[in-house]
């Protein structure tokens, strides 16, 4: 009997070992800026607790146009299966705590000053105590990926030459006034536990990659990772300040995170580029989170086939999503075939009416914007701004002509829960430069579905009145289903 019980116990232990998840943490290197506001611990189910180092990362706090830099926290780890997380606030009593995006339904328990929760899938989260969104913890729970110890391992895994691997293992690297250039057929590998003070540029390259879960932070007003005049590029995994894509084609950005705190701190710009995709990305920015522009900054042309899937946008100023505005008035450029799907918008805080809009299409410079879909977008209660700002406009500060028109835009399963959104705007410019074919499907404001046949709506009311959307001149065929 004892032998049988021992055998059963042994088999159970083997089973647990075979099916238990894994957790990988990366000690912060000496020299990297750290923050002791939080203590973070993680473990696989039934495993040992591991401490996750927390970095200091600036964010932008605006108040009536004045900007103040606040110090937030950033931490990251990799895991498989399921992980338990403990986040302890070290600066005082915790009265309330939440983990956003709220749509992820992360159930928390509070034990003293420690917030406890579990995760069963990779997520980019904000842990906030006592309602403080400026001294929060940005917690990036990554899917586990292979960890390479040297350039040779990277080369072997990717089937390339060792000399084409730019390898930055765990450690602190201060580039000074230099930068990293990634050329054709090269891979920049930034390992978990690596901290690069500086920036990297994929420049006039083809078949290039920037991969790894480490950090690239210029620690000043500068893009962290740039993709310029390049084709067939992948950016996968890093934490940085900005990732603009300009004059490029066939670019994939995934599992990347950007946080900026300075002027012109757009997160993930697209300038005059085609076939650009984003998947599972996080942007907390001191300007627009995601933009699609035509001719701008020596990049020339329109934009075609841009997709964003599974994103978290947090605009401390300006727009979460901004499309149009910049172009070459002689080219009559076009932005088309754009899809945003499965997006959480956590914040807009913008006092200037011209630059409000969680989803904004403000096209100028003779640009035509057409054939776009915004689907499954969840908007939290923003501080100040509007939900939709679709205008064919002439912004004389940035443009040399009004826009050519906005046509055939579908907005499906858009929800807003809150009370601070201002009046939204949908307007054309004149009889030739119109806004047309704007179709809302299952728009929900605080749980109420807004549609043309909604019960209780007087027949002489516009449906848009129930969503606080102003439909102005030269706007045609706006529907709510």
Short mmCIF file of C-alpha atoms in Angstrom, two decimals:
data_model
loop_
_atom_site.label_atom_id
_atom_site.label_comp_id
_atom_site.label_asym_id
_atom_site.label_seq_id
_atom_site.Cartn_x
_atom_site.Cartn_y
_atom_site.Cartn_z
CA UNK A 1 0.00 0.00 0.00
CA UNK A 2 2.78 2.45 0.91
CA UNK A 3 4.54 1.66 -2.34
CA UNK A 4 1.34 2.35 -4.28
CA UNK A 5 0.76 5.67 -2.47
CA UNK A 6 4.37 6.68 -3.12
CA UNK A 7 3.94 5.84 -6.81
CA UNK A 8 0.75 7.91 -7.07
CA UNK A 9 2.40 10.85 -5.31
CA UNK A 10 5.40 10.61 -7.60
CA UNK A 11 3.18 10.57 -10.69
CA UNK A 12 1.29 13.62 -9.44
CA UNK A 13 4.55 15.52 -8.90
CA UNK A 14 5.76 14.55 -12.37
CA UNK A 15 2.46 15.68 -13.84
CA UNK A 16 2.70 19.04 -12.08
CA UNK A 17 6.26 19.49 -13.29
CA UNK A 18 5.28 18.67 -16.88
CA UNK A 19 2.30 21.01 -17.02
CA UNK A 20 3.36 23.84 -14.70
CA UNK A 21 3.94 27.23 -16.26
CA UNK A 22 7.23 29.06 -16.33
CA UNK A 23 8.23 32.60 -15.36
CA UNK A 24 11.34 34.43 -16.53
CA UNK A 25 12.47 37.66 -14.86
CA UNK A 26 15.36 39.90 -15.84
CA UNK A 27 17.43 41.73 -13.20
CA UNK A 28 17.90 45.41 -14.01
CA UNK A 29 21.52 46.26 -14.87
CA UNK A 30 23.57 48.67 -12.81
CA UNK A 31 23.20 52.18 -14.24
CA UNK A 32 19.59 51.83 -15.35
CA UNK A 33 17.17 54.27 -13.64
CA UNK A 34 15.02 52.44 -11.09
CA UNK A 35 11.96 53.36 -9.05
CA UNK A 36 11.11 52.02 -5.60
CA UNK A 37 7.45 53.09 -5.55
CA UNK A 38 6.40 49.46 -6.10
CA UNK A 39 7.69 46.03 -5.24
CA UNK A 40 6.64 43.43 -7.80
CA UNK A 41 6.74 39.67 -7.35
CA UNK A 42 5.56 36.90 -9.69
CA UNK A 43 5.41 33.15 -9.66
CA UNK A 44 4.08 30.32 -11.73
CA UNK A 45 1.23 28.48 -10.09
CA UNK A 46 2.68 26.66 -7.10
CA UNK A 47 6.18 27.93 -7.84
CA UNK A 48 8.62 30.15 -6.02
CA UNK A 49 8.17 33.91 -5.88
CA UNK A 50 10.54 35.97 -8.01
CA UNK A 51 11.14 39.72 -7.70
CA UNK A 52 10.66 41.84 -10.81
CA UNK A 53 12.78 45.00 -10.91
CA UNK A 54 10.92 48.25 -11.61
CA UNK A 55 12.36 51.01 -13.77
CA UNK A 56 11.70 54.73 -13.50
CA UNK A 57 10.00 56.13 -16.60
CA UNK A 58 8.83 59.69 -17.13
CA UNK A 59 5.28 60.53 -18.22
CA UNK A 60 3.66 63.83 -19.16
CA UNK A 61 1.11 65.55 -16.91
CA UNK A 62 -0.68 68.46 -18.58
CA UNK A 63 -2.79 71.09 -16.87
CA UNK A 64 -4.23 73.92 -18.97
CA UNK A 65 -1.44 73.59 -21.48
CA UNK A 66 1.35 73.42 -18.94
CA UNK A 67 3.45 70.28 -18.85
CA UNK A 68 4.90 68.61 -15.77
CA UNK A 69 7.07 65.51 -15.84
CA UNK A 70 5.99 62.79 -13.43
CA UNK A 71 7.89 59.61 -12.59
CA UNK A 72 5.98 56.39 -13.18
CA UNK A 73 7.20 52.78 -12.99
CA UNK A 74 7.80 50.10 -15.62
CA UNK A 75 8.31 46.38 -15.03
CA UNK A 76 8.24 43.34 -17.30
CA UNK A 77 8.58 39.57 -17.26
CA UNK A 78 7.88 36.57 -19.51
CA UNK A 79 5.68 33.61 -18.72
CA UNK A 80 3.78 30.60 -19.99
CA UNK A 81 0.46 29.15 -18.87
CA UNK A 82 -0.56 31.09 -15.76
CA UNK A 83 1.16 33.47 -13.37
CA UNK A 84 0.36 34.97 -9.98
CA UNK A 85 1.31 38.61 -9.41
CA UNK A 86 1.83 40.67 -6.25
CA UNK A 87 2.26 44.44 -6.52
CA UNK A 88 3.06 46.27 -3.28
CA UNK A 89 2.78 50.05 -3.03
CA UNK A 90 5.66 51.31 -0.86
CA UNK A 91 4.66 54.96 -0.45
CA UNK A 92 1.64 54.85 1.86
CA UNK A 93 -1.70 53.23 2.50
CA UNK A 94 -3.65 51.69 -0.35
CA UNK A 95 -7.33 52.56 -0.20
CA UNK A 96 -8.28 51.56 -3.75
CA UNK A 97 -6.59 49.67 -6.55
CA UNK A 98 -7.43 48.78 -10.12
CA UNK A 99 -5.77 47.08 -13.05
CA UNK A 100 -6.47 48.44 -16.52
CA UNK A 101 -7.57 47.96 -19.25
CA UNK A 102 -10.83 47.32 -17.43
CA UNK A 103 -12.02 45.25 -20.40
CA UNK A 104 -9.55 42.53 -19.43
CA UNK A 105 -11.57 41.92 -16.24
CA UNK A 106 -8.54 41.37 -14.02
CA UNK A 107 -9.92 40.42 -10.62
CA UNK A 108 -7.82 41.81 -7.77
CA UNK A 109 -7.61 41.25 -4.05
CA UNK A 110 -6.05 43.73 -1.66
CA UNK A 111 -3.95 42.56 1.30
CA UNK A 112 -2.73 45.62 3.14
CA UNK A 113 -0.69 47.54 0.59
CA UNK A 114 -0.37 44.59 -1.79
CA UNK A 115 -2.54 44.11 -4.88
CA UNK A 116 -2.83 40.48 -5.93
CA UNK A 117 -4.09 39.04 -9.22
CA UNK A 118 -3.49 36.26 -11.73
CA UNK A 119 -2.90 36.28 -15.48
CA UNK A 120 -3.41 33.53 -18.02
CA UNK A 121 -2.41 35.39 -21.19
CA UNK A 122 0.11 38.07 -22.19
CA UNK A 123 -1.16 41.56 -21.35
CA UNK A 124 0.07 45.14 -21.12
CA UNK A 125 -1.38 46.58 -17.92
CA UNK A 126 -1.53 49.65 -15.72
CA UNK A 127 -1.68 49.03 -11.98
CA UNK A 128 -3.07 52.13 -10.24
CA UNK A 129 -3.46 52.73 -6.51
CA UNK A 130 -5.61 55.42 -4.93
CA UNK A 131 -6.66 56.66 -8.36
CA UNK A 132 -3.15 57.89 -9.22
CA UNK A 133 -2.49 57.47 -12.96
CA UNK A 134 0.81 59.39 -13.03
CA UNK A 135 2.74 57.35 -10.46
CA UNK A 136 1.34 54.04 -11.65
CA UNK A 137 3.03 50.80 -12.64
CA UNK A 138 3.10 49.89 -16.32
CA UNK A 139 3.39 46.12 -16.13
CA UNK A 140 4.21 44.20 -19.30
CA UNK A 141 3.50 40.47 -18.99
CA UNK A 142 5.08 38.99 -22.12
CA UNK A 143 4.67 35.63 -23.76
CA UNK A 144 7.83 33.62 -23.25
CA UNK A 145 10.25 33.64 -26.18
CA UNK A 146 13.64 31.97 -26.66
CA UNK A 147 16.41 33.59 -24.62
CA UNK A 148 19.66 33.79 -26.54
CA UNK A 149 23.01 34.01 -24.76
CA UNK A 150 25.12 35.24 -27.65
CA UNK A 151 25.07 36.32 -31.27
CA UNK A 152 25.81 32.80 -32.46
CA UNK A 153 22.63 31.46 -30.90
CA UNK A 154 20.57 34.21 -32.52
CA UNK A 155 22.16 33.51 -35.90
CA UNK A 156 21.54 29.78 -35.64
CA UNK A 157 17.92 30.21 -34.57
CA UNK A 158 17.15 32.68 -37.36
CA UNK A 159 19.22 30.98 -40.06
CA UNK A 160 21.55 33.89 -40.66
CA UNK A 161 25.22 34.83 -40.41
CA UNK A 162 26.66 35.66 -37.01
CA UNK A 163 28.27 38.84 -38.35
CA UNK A 164 24.79 40.20 -39.12
CA UNK A 165 23.63 39.98 -35.50
CA UNK A 166 23.95 43.13 -33.39
CA UNK A 167 23.82 41.52 -29.96
CA UNK A 168 23.08 43.39 -26.73
CA UNK A 169 22.85 40.93 -23.87
CA UNK A 170 21.82 41.76 -20.30
CA UNK A 171 23.63 44.90 -19.16
CA UNK A 172 23.74 48.68 -19.39
CA UNK A 173 24.90 50.38 -22.59
CA UNK A 174 25.37 54.14 -22.88
CA UNK A 175 25.72 55.05 -26.55
CA UNK A 176 26.59 58.68 -25.80
CA UNK A 177 26.20 60.65 -29.01
CA UNK A 178 26.24 57.50 -31.11
CA UNK A 179 23.35 55.29 -32.22
CA UNK A 180 22.76 51.81 -33.60
CA UNK A 181 22.15 51.48 -37.32
CA UNK A 182 20.44 48.29 -38.46
CA UNK A 183 21.17 47.49 -42.10
CA UNK A 184 19.86 44.98 -44.63
CA UNK A 185 19.65 41.37 -43.45
CA UNK A 186 20.73 42.40 -39.96
CA UNK A 187 19.11 41.69 -36.60
CA UNK A 188 19.37 43.92 -33.54
CA UNK A 189 18.79 41.70 -30.52
CA UNK A 190 18.07 43.54 -27.26
CA UNK A 191 17.89 40.86 -24.59
CA UNK A 192 15.67 40.96 -21.56
CA UNK A 193 17.75 42.67 -18.89
CA UNK A 194 19.49 44.91 -21.45
CA UNK A 195 19.14 48.69 -21.11
CA UNK A 196 20.40 50.80 -24.01
CA UNK A 197 20.65 54.52 -23.34
CA UNK A 198 20.40 55.76 -26.89
CA UNK A 199 18.42 54.98 -30.02
CA UNK A 200 18.39 52.64 -32.99
CA UNK A 201 17.52 53.21 -36.63
CA UNK A 202 16.59 50.79 -39.37
CA UNK A 203 17.81 52.91 -42.28
CA UNK A 204 17.52 52.13 -46.00
CA UNK A 205 17.40 48.45 -45.16
CA UNK A 206 15.55 45.36 -46.28
CA UNK A 207 14.82 42.20 -44.32
CA UNK A 208 15.91 43.69 -41.00
CA UNK A 209 14.72 42.92 -37.47
CA UNK A 210 14.76 44.50 -34.03
CA UNK A 211 13.83 41.84 -31.48
CA UNK A 212 14.07 41.06 -27.77
CA UNK A 213 12.35 42.21 -24.61
CA UNK A 214 14.95 44.71 -23.43
CA UNK A 215 14.79 48.51 -23.20
CA UNK A 216 15.94 51.20 -25.64
CA UNK A 217 15.56 54.61 -23.98
CA UNK A 218 17.29 57.76 -25.29
CA UNK A 219 16.39 59.45 -21.96
CA UNK A 220 15.82 62.64 -23.95
CA UNK A 221 13.54 63.98 -26.66
CA UNK A 222 14.19 61.40 -29.35
CA UNK A 223 12.62 58.42 -31.05
CA UNK A 224 13.89 55.18 -29.54
CA UNK A 225 13.56 52.94 -32.60
CA UNK A 226 13.05 54.32 -36.10
CA UNK A 227 12.19 52.53 -39.35
CA UNK A 228 13.10 54.75 -42.31
CA UNK A 229 13.12 54.14 -46.06
CA UNK A 230 13.09 50.38 -45.53
CA UNK A 231 11.24 47.25 -46.61
CA UNK A 232 10.38 43.95 -44.95
CA UNK A 233 11.15 44.99 -41.37
CA UNK A 234 10.07 43.43 -38.08
CA UNK A 235 10.13 45.08 -34.64
CA UNK A 236 9.17 42.57 -31.97
CA UNK A 237 9.32 42.93 -28.21
CA UNK A 238 11.21 46.03 -27.04
CA UNK A 239 10.25 48.83 -24.66
CA UNK A 240 11.16 52.29 -25.95
CA UNK A 241 9.94 55.87 -26.40
CA UNK A 242 8.69 56.07 -30.00
CA UNK A 243 8.62 53.83 -33.09
CA UNK A 244 7.96 55.92 -36.21
CA UNK A 245 7.76 54.25 -39.62
CA UNK A 246 8.48 56.49 -42.59
CA UNK A 247 8.84 55.93 -46.34
CA UNK A 248 8.73 52.18 -45.83
CA UNK A 249 6.81 49.08 -46.91
CA UNK A 250 5.94 45.76 -45.33
CA UNK A 251 6.73 46.61 -41.74
CA UNK A 252 5.49 44.57 -38.78
CA UNK A 253 5.54 45.96 -35.23
CA UNK A 254 4.37 43.60 -32.52
CA UNK A 255 4.60 43.17 -28.76
CA UNK A 256 6.24 46.60 -28.57
CA UNK A 257 5.70 49.26 -25.92
CA UNK A 258 6.35 52.99 -26.11
CA UNK A 259 6.15 55.66 -23.39
CA UNK A 260 7.08 59.32 -24.04
CA UNK A 261 7.03 62.45 -21.90
CA UNK A 262 8.35 65.32 -24.06
CA UNK A 263 7.06 67.57 -26.83
CA UNK A 264 6.23 65.89 -30.16
CA UNK A 265 6.27 62.54 -28.44
CA UNK A 266 4.03 60.66 -30.89
CA UNK A 267 4.06 56.94 -30.21
CA UNK A 268 3.75 54.95 -33.43
CA UNK A 269 3.64 57.20 -36.50
CA UNK A 270 3.10 56.03 -40.05
CA UNK A 271 4.47 58.48 -42.63
CA UNK A 272 3.97 57.80 -46.34
CA UNK A 273 4.22 54.03 -45.91
CA UNK A 274 2.32 50.96 -47.12
CA UNK A 275 1.54 47.53 -45.71
CA UNK A 276 2.33 48.34 -42.08
CA UNK A 277 0.87 46.20 -39.30
CA UNK A 278 0.80 46.50 -35.52
CA UNK A 279 -0.19 43.69 -33.19
CA UNK A 280 -0.29 43.64 -29.38
CA UNK A 281 1.23 47.07 -28.77
CA UNK A 282 1.11 49.61 -25.93
CA UNK A 283 1.41 53.39 -26.32
CA UNK A 284 1.42 55.93 -23.51
CA UNK A 285 2.45 59.18 -25.08
CA UNK A 286 2.95 62.91 -24.73
CA UNK A 287 1.41 63.42 -28.17
CA UNK A 288 -0.65 61.23 -30.50
CA UNK A 289 -0.45 57.51 -29.78
CA UNK A 290 -1.06 56.30 -33.34
CA UNK A 291 -0.98 58.42 -36.50
CA UNK A 292 -1.25 57.88 -40.24
CA UNK A 293 0.08 60.77 -42.32
CA UNK A 294 1.07 61.28 -45.95
CA UNK A 295 3.99 63.49 -47.00
CA UNK A 296 5.83 64.68 -43.88
CA UNK A 297 9.44 64.93 -42.64
CA UNK A 298 10.99 64.12 -46.04
CA UNK A 299 8.78 61.07 -46.47
CA UNK A 300 6.63 61.35 -49.60
CA UNK A 301 3.42 59.66 -50.68
CA UNK A 302 0.16 58.26 -49.39
CA UNK A 303 -0.59 55.34 -47.08
CA UNK A 304 -2.21 52.04 -48.03
CA UNK A 305 -3.07 48.92 -46.06
CA UNK A 306 -2.36 49.85 -42.43
CA UNK A 307 -3.66 47.56 -39.67
CA UNK A 308 -3.63 47.74 -35.88
CA UNK A 309 -4.83 44.81 -33.78
CA UNK A 310 -4.82 44.42 -30.00
CA UNK A 311 -3.52 47.78 -28.81
CA UNK A 312 -3.65 49.84 -25.62
CA UNK A 313 -3.59 53.62 -26.18
CA UNK A 314 -3.09 56.22 -23.46
CA UNK A 315 -2.75 59.82 -24.69
CA UNK A 316 -1.59 62.09 -21.89
CA UNK A 317 -2.04 64.83 -24.48
CA UNK A 318 -3.38 64.97 -28.08
CA UNK A 319 -5.09 61.97 -29.75
CA UNK A 320 -5.08 58.25 -29.18
CA UNK A 321 -5.75 57.84 -32.94
CA UNK A 322 -5.09 60.60 -35.49
CA UNK A 323 -5.34 60.25 -39.27
CA UNK A 324 -4.85 62.75 -42.10
CA UNK A 325 -3.68 66.36 -41.77
CA UNK A 326 -0.21 66.23 -43.38
CA UNK A 327 0.41 65.80 -47.11
CA UNK A 328 1.72 67.28 -50.35
CA UNK A 329 -0.96 69.46 -51.93
CA UNK A 330 0.39 68.80 -55.44
CA UNK A 331 0.02 65.01 -55.17
CA UNK A 332 -3.64 64.64 -54.04
CA UNK A 333 -2.51 61.81 -51.79
CA UNK A 334 -4.74 59.04 -50.42
CA UNK A 335 -4.93 57.19 -47.11
CA UNK A 336 -6.96 54.02 -47.56
CA UNK A 337 -7.59 50.46 -46.43
CA UNK A 338 -6.99 51.04 -42.74
CA UNK A 339 -8.23 48.79 -39.92
CA UNK A 340 -8.08 49.36 -36.16
CA UNK A 341 -9.42 46.33 -34.27
CA UNK A 342 -9.49 45.36 -30.58
CA UNK A 343 -8.29 48.63 -29.07
CA UNK A 344 -8.47 49.89 -25.47
CA UNK A 345 -8.27 53.67 -25.11
CA UNK A 346 -7.43 54.53 -21.51
CA UNK A 347 -7.07 58.28 -21.75
CA UNK A 348 -7.32 61.50 -23.69
CA UNK A 349 -6.41 64.74 -21.93
CA UNK A 350 -6.46 67.56 -24.47
CA UNK A 351 -7.87 71.04 -23.91
CA UNK A 352 -7.49 72.31 -27.51
CA UNK A 353 -10.70 71.59 -29.41
CA UNK A 354 -8.86 71.24 -32.72
CA UNK A 355 -6.84 68.35 -31.34
CA UNK A 356 -9.49 66.45 -29.44
CA UNK A 357 -10.88 63.12 -30.58
CA UNK A 358 -10.15 59.64 -29.30
CA UNK A 359 -10.67 58.61 -32.92
CA UNK A 360 -9.78 61.56 -35.14
CA UNK A 361 -9.67 62.01 -38.90
CA UNK A 362 -8.69 65.60 -39.67
CA UNK A 363 -7.54 65.63 -43.25
CA UNK A 364 -5.99 68.61 -44.97
CA UNK A 365 -3.52 69.22 -47.81
CA UNK A 366 -5.89 67.79 -50.48
CA UNK A 367 -5.68 64.32 -48.91
CA UNK A 368 -8.54 61.87 -49.45
CA UNK A 369 -9.20 59.46 -46.56
CA UNK A 370 -11.34 56.46 -47.46
CA UNK A 371 -12.21 52.83 -46.77
CA UNK A 372 -11.45 52.49 -43.07
CA UNK A 373 -12.80 50.28 -40.31
CA UNK A 374 -12.66 50.90 -36.57
CA UNK A 375 -13.88 47.80 -34.76
CA UNK A 376 -14.11 46.60 -31.16
CA UNK A 377 -12.81 49.77 -29.54
CA UNK A 378 -13.39 50.37 -25.85
CA UNK A 379 -12.95 53.88 -24.46
CA UNK A 380 -12.56 54.57 -20.74
CA UNK A 381 -13.75 57.76 -19.07
CA UNK A 382 -11.29 60.28 -20.50
CA UNK A 383 -10.24 63.46 -18.67
CA UNK A 384 -10.94 65.90 -21.50
CA UNK A 385 -11.63 65.42 -25.19
CA UNK A 386 -14.23 64.01 -27.57
CA UNK A 387 -14.96 60.55 -28.90
CA UNK A 388 -14.98 61.31 -32.64
CA UNK A 389 -13.48 64.24 -34.54
CA UNK A 390 -13.98 63.66 -38.29
CA UNK A 391 -13.42 66.89 -40.21
CA UNK A 392 -12.42 67.79 -43.71
CA UNK A 393 -10.57 70.87 -42.58
CA UNK A 394 -8.00 73.53 -43.31
CA UNK A 395 -5.71 73.76 -40.32
CA UNK A 396 -3.59 76.73 -41.33
CA UNK A 397 -1.02 75.96 -38.65
CA UNK A 398 0.01 72.73 -40.38
CA UNK A 399 -1.66 72.63 -43.81
CA UNK A 400 -1.43 74.47 -47.11
CA UNK A 401 -4.90 73.44 -48.35
CA UNK A 402 -8.09 71.83 -47.04
CA UNK A 403 -8.55 68.10 -47.25
CA UNK A 404 -10.01 66.34 -50.26
CA UNK A 405 -12.67 64.35 -48.40
CA UNK A 406 -13.46 61.57 -45.92
CA UNK A 407 -15.44 58.64 -47.32
CA UNK A 408 -16.67 55.19 -46.34
CA UNK A 409 -15.72 54.84 -42.69
CA UNK A 410 -17.22 52.00 -40.63
CA UNK A 411 -17.24 52.13 -36.83
CA UNK A 412 -18.40 48.84 -35.33
CA UNK A 413 -18.70 47.85 -31.67
CA UNK A 414 -17.40 51.10 -30.24
CA UNK A 415 -18.17 51.63 -26.54
CA UNK A 416 -17.63 54.51 -24.15
CA UNK A 417 -18.22 54.44 -20.42
CA UNK A 418 -17.87 57.81 -18.76
CA UNK A 419 -19.15 61.35 -18.41
CA UNK A 420 -16.32 63.68 -19.48
CA UNK A 421 -16.46 63.42 -23.28
CA UNK A 422 -17.22 66.66 -25.11
CA UNK A 423 -19.43 67.03 -28.17
CA UNK A 424 -18.09 65.01 -31.13
CA UNK A 425 -17.79 66.59 -34.59
CA UNK A 426 -18.52 65.21 -38.06
CA UNK A 427 -18.20 67.85 -40.78
CA UNK A 428 -17.21 68.33 -44.41
CA UNK A 429 -15.61 71.42 -45.92
CA UNK A 430 -17.60 72.34 -49.03
CA UNK A 431 -19.66 70.69 -51.76
CA UNK A 432 -16.57 69.21 -53.37
CA UNK A 433 -14.74 68.24 -50.19
CA UNK A 434 -17.33 66.25 -48.29
CA UNK A 435 -17.61 63.77 -45.47
CA UNK A 436 -19.77 60.83 -46.56
CA UNK A 437 -20.58 57.24 -45.77
CA UNK A 438 -19.94 57.22 -42.02
CA UNK A 439 -21.57 54.10 -40.60
CA UNK A 440 -21.86 53.38 -36.88
CA UNK A 441 -22.81 49.81 -35.95
CA UNK A 442 -23.53 48.94 -32.32
CA UNK A 443 -22.26 52.20 -30.85
CA UNK A 444 -22.76 52.07 -27.09
CA UNK A 445 -22.58 55.01 -24.70
CA UNK A 446 -22.66 53.95 -21.04
CA UNK A 447 -24.24 50.69 -22.10
CA UNK A 448 -26.99 52.24 -24.24
CA UNK A 449 -26.99 51.20 -27.88
CA UNK A 450 -27.32 54.20 -30.18
CA UNK A 451 -29.18 53.37 -33.40
CA UNK A 452 -31.72 54.86 -35.77
CA UNK A 453 -34.58 52.72 -34.46
CA UNK A 454 -33.76 52.96 -30.76
CA UNK A 455 -36.87 52.88 -28.56
CA UNK A 456 -38.04 56.14 -27.08
CA UNK A 457 -36.33 58.35 -29.66
CA UNK A 458 -38.71 61.02 -31.00
CA UNK A 459 -38.97 60.81 -34.75
CA UNK A 460 -37.85 64.39 -35.23
CA UNK A 461 -34.62 63.87 -33.24
CA UNK A 462 -31.37 63.00 -34.93
CA UNK A 463 -29.89 59.74 -33.71
CA UNK A 464 -26.57 61.51 -33.33
CA UNK A 465 -28.09 63.70 -30.60
CA UNK A 466 -28.16 60.66 -28.30
CA UNK A 467 -24.42 60.16 -28.79
CA UNK A 468 -23.63 63.89 -28.50
CA UNK A 469 -22.32 63.97 -32.07
CA UNK A 470 -22.74 67.15 -34.10
CA UNK A 471 -23.23 66.41 -37.79
CA UNK A 472 -22.38 69.60 -39.62
CA UNK A 473 -22.39 70.94 -43.14
CA UNK A 474 -21.37 68.86 -46.15
CA UNK A 475 -21.76 65.61 -44.20
CA UNK A 476 -23.79 62.94 -45.99
CA UNK A 477 -25.02 59.42 -45.36
CA UNK A 478 -24.23 59.12 -41.66
CA UNK A 479 -26.03 56.07 -40.26
CA UNK A 480 -26.45 54.35 -36.90
CA UNK A 481 -27.38 50.65 -36.86
#
